[in-house]
mmCIF file of N, CA and C in Angstrom:
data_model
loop_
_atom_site.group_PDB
_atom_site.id
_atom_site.type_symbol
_atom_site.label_atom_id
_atom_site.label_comp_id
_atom_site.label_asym_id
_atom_site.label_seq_id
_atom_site.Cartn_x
_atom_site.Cartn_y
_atom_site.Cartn_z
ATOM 1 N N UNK A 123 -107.933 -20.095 -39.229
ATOM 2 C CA UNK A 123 -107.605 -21.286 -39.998
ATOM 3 C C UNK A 123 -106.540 -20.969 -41.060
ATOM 4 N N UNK A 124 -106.821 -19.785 -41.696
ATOM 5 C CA UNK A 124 -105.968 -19.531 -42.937
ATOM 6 C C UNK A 124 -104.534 -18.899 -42.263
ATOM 7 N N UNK A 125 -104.690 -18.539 -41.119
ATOM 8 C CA UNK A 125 -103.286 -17.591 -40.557
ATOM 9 C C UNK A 125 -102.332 -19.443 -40.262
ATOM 10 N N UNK A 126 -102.947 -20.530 -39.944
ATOM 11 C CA UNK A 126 -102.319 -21.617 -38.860
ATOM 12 C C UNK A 126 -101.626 -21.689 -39.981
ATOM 13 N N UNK A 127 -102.457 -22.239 -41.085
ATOM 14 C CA UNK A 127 -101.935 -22.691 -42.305
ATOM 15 C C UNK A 127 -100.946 -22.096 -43.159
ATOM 16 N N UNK A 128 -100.939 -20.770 -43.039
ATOM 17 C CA UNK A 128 -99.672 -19.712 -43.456
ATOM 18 C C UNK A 128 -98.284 -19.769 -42.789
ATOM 19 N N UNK A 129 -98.604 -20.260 -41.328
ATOM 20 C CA UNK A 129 -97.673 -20.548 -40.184
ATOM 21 C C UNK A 129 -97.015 -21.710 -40.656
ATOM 22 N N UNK A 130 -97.642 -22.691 -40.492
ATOM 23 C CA UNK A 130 -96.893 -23.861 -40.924
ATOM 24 C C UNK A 130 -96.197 -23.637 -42.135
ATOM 25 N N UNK A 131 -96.634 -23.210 -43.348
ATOM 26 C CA UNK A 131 -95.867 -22.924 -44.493
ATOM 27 C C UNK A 131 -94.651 -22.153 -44.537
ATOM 28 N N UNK A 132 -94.774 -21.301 -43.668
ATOM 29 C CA UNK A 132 -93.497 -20.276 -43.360
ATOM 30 C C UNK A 132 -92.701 -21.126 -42.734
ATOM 31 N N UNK A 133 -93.260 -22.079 -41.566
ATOM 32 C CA UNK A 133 -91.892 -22.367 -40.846
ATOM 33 C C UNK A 133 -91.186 -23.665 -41.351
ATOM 34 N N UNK A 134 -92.165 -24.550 -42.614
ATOM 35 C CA UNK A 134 -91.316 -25.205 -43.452
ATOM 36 C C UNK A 134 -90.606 -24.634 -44.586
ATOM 37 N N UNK A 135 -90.829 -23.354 -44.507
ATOM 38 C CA UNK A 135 -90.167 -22.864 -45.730
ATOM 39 C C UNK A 135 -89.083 -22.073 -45.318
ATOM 40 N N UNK A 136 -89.024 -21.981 -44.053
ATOM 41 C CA UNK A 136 -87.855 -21.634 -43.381
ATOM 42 C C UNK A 136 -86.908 -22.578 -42.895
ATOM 43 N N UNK A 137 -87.634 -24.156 -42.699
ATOM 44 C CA UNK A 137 -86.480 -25.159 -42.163
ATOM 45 C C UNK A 137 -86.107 -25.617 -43.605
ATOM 46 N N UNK A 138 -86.731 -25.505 -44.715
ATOM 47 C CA UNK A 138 -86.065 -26.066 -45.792
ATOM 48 C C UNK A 138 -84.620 -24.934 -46.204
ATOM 49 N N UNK A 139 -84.855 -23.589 -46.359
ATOM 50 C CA UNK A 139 -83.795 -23.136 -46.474
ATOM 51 C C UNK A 139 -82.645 -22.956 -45.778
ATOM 52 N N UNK A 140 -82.683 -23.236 -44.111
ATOM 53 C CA UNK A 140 -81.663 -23.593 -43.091
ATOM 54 C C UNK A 140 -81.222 -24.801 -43.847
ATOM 55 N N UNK A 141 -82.032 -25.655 -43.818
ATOM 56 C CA UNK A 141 -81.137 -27.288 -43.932
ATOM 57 C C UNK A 141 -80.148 -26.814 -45.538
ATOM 58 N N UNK A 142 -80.971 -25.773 -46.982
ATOM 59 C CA UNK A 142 -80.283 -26.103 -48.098
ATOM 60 C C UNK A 142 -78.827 -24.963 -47.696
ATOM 61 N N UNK A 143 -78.739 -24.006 -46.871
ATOM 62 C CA UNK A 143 -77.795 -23.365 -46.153
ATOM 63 C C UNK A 143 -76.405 -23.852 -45.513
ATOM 64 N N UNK A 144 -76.980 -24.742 -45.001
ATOM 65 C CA UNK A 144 -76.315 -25.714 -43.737
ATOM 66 C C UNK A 144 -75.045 -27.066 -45.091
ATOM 67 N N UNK A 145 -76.124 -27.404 -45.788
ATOM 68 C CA UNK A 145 -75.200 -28.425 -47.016
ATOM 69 C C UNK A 145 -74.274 -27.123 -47.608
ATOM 70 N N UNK A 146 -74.910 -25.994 -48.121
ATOM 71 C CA UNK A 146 -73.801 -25.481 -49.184
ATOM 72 C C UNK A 146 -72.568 -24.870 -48.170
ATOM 73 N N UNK A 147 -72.805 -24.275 -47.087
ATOM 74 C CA UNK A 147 -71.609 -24.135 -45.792
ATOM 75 C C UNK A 147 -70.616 -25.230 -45.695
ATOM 76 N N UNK A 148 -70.982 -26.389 -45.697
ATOM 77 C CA UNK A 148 -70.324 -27.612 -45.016
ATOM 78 C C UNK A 148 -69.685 -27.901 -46.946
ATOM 79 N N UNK A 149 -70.229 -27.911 -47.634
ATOM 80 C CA UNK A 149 -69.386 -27.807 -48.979
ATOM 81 C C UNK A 149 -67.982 -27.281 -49.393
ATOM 82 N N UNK A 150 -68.435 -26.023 -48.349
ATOM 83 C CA UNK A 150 -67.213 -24.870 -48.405
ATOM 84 C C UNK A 150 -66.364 -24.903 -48.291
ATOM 85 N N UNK A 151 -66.597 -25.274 -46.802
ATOM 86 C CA UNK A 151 -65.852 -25.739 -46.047
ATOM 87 C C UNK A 151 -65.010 -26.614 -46.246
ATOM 88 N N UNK A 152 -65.436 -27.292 -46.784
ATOM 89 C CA UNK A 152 -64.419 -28.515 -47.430
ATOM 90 C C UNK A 152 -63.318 -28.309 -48.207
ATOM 91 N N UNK A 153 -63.691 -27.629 -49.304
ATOM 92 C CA UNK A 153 -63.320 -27.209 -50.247
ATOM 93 C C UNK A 153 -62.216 -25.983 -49.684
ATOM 94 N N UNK A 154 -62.354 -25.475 -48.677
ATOM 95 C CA UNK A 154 -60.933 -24.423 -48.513
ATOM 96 C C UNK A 154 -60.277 -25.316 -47.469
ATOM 97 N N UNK A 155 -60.645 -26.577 -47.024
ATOM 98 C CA UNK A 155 -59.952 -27.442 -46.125
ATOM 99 C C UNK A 155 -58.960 -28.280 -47.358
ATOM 100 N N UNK A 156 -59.526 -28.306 -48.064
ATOM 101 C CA UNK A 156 -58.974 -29.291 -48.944
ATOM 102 C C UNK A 156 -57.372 -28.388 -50.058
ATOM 103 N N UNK A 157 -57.731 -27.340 -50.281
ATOM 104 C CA UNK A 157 -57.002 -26.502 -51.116
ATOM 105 C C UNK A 157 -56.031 -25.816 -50.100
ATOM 106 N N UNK A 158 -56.235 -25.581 -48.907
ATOM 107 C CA UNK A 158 -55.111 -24.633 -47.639
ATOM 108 C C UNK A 158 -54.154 -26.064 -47.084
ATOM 109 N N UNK A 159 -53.049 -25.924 -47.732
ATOM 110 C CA UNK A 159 -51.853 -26.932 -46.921
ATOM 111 C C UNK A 159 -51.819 -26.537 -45.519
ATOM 112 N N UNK A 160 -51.180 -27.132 -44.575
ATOM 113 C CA UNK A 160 -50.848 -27.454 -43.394
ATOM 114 C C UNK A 160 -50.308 -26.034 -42.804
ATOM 115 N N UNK A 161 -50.557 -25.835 -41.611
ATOM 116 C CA UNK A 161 -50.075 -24.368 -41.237
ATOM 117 C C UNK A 161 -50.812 -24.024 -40.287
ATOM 118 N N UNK A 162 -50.661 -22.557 -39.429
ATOM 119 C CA UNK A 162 -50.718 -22.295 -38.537
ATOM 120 C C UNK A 162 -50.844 -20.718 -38.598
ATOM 121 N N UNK A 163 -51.569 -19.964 -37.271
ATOM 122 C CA UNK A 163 -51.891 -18.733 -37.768
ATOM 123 C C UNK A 163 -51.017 -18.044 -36.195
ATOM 124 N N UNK A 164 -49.997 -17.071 -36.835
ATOM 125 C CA UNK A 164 -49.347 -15.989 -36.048
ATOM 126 C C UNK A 164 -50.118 -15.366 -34.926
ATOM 127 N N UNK A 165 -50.198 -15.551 -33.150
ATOM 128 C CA UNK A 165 -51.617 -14.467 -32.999
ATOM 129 C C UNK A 165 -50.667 -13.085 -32.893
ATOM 130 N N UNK A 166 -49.528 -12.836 -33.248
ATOM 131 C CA UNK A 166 -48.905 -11.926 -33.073
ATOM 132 C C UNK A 166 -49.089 -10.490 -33.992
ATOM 133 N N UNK A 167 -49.132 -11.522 -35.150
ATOM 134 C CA UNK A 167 -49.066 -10.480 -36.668
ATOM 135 C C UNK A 167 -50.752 -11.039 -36.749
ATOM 136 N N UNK A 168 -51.188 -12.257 -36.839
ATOM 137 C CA UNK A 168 -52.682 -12.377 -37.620
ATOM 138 C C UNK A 168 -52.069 -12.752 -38.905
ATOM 139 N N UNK A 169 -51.362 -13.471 -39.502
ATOM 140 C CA UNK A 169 -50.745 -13.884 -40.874
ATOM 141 C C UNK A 169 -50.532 -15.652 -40.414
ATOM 142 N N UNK A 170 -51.184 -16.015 -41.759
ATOM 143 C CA UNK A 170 -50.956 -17.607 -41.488
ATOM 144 C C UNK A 170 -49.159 -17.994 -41.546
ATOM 145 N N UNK A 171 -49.014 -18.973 -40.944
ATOM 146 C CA UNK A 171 -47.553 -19.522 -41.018
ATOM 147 C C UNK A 171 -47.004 -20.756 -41.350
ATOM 148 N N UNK A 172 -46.320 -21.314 -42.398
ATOM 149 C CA UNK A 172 -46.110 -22.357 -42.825
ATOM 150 C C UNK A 172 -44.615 -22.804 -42.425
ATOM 151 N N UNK A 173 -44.546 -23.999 -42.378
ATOM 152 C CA UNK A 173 -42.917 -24.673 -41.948
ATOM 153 C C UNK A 173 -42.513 -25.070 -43.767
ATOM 154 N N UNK A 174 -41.661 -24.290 -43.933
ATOM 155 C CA UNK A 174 -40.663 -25.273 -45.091
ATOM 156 C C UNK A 174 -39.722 -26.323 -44.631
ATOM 157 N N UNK A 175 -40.505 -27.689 -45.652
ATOM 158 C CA UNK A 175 -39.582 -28.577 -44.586
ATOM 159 C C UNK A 175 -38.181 -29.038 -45.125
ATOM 160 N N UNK A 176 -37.617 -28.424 -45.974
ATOM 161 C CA UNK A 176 -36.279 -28.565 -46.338
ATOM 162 C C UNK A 176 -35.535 -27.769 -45.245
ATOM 163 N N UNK A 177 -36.255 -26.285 -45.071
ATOM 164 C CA UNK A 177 -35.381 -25.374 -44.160
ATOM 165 C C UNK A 177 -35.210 -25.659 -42.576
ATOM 166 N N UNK A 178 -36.537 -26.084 -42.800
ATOM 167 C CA UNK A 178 -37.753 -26.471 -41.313
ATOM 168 C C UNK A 178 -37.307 -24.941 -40.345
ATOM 169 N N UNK A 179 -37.896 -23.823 -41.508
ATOM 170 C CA UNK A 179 -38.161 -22.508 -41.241
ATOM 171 C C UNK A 179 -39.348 -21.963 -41.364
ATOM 172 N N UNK A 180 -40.166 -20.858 -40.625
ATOM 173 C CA UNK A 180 -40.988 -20.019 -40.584
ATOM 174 C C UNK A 180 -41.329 -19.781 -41.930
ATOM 175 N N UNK A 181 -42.663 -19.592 -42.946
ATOM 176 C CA UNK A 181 -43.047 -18.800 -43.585
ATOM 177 C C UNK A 181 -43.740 -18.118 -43.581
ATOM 178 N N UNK A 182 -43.978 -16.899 -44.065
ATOM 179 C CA UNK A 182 -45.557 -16.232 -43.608
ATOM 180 C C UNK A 182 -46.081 -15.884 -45.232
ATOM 181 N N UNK A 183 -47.783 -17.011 -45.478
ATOM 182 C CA UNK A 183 -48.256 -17.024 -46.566
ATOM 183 C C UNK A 183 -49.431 -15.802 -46.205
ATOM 184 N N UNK A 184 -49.593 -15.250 -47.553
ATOM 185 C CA UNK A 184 -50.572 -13.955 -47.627
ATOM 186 C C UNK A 184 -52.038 -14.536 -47.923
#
């Protein structure tokens, strides 16, 4: 009786910290979606790449 009851407690106390996991991820996420301008990633070098659009040339941001 006392083990079922330990069970259940664990495995809500495990879906509560997935779900409070899952919000602060998707927060993040946002937040470096929101702050990273437009661009594109090199698979050559692995360095992100931006268009200047005055030049409408290659940049490579660090």
């Amino acid at each position: 009786m006392i083990t079922t009851i330990s069970l259940v407690v664990n495995i809500a106390a495990i879906a509560f910290l997935a779900l409070n996991l899952r919000k602060k991820n998707t927060q993040i996420n946002i937040a470096e979606v929101r702050e990273r301008p437009a661009g594109f990633i090199d698979f050559k070098t692995g360095r992100r790449v931006e268009i200047n659009q005055a030049t409408r040339k290659e940049e490579f941001v660090s």
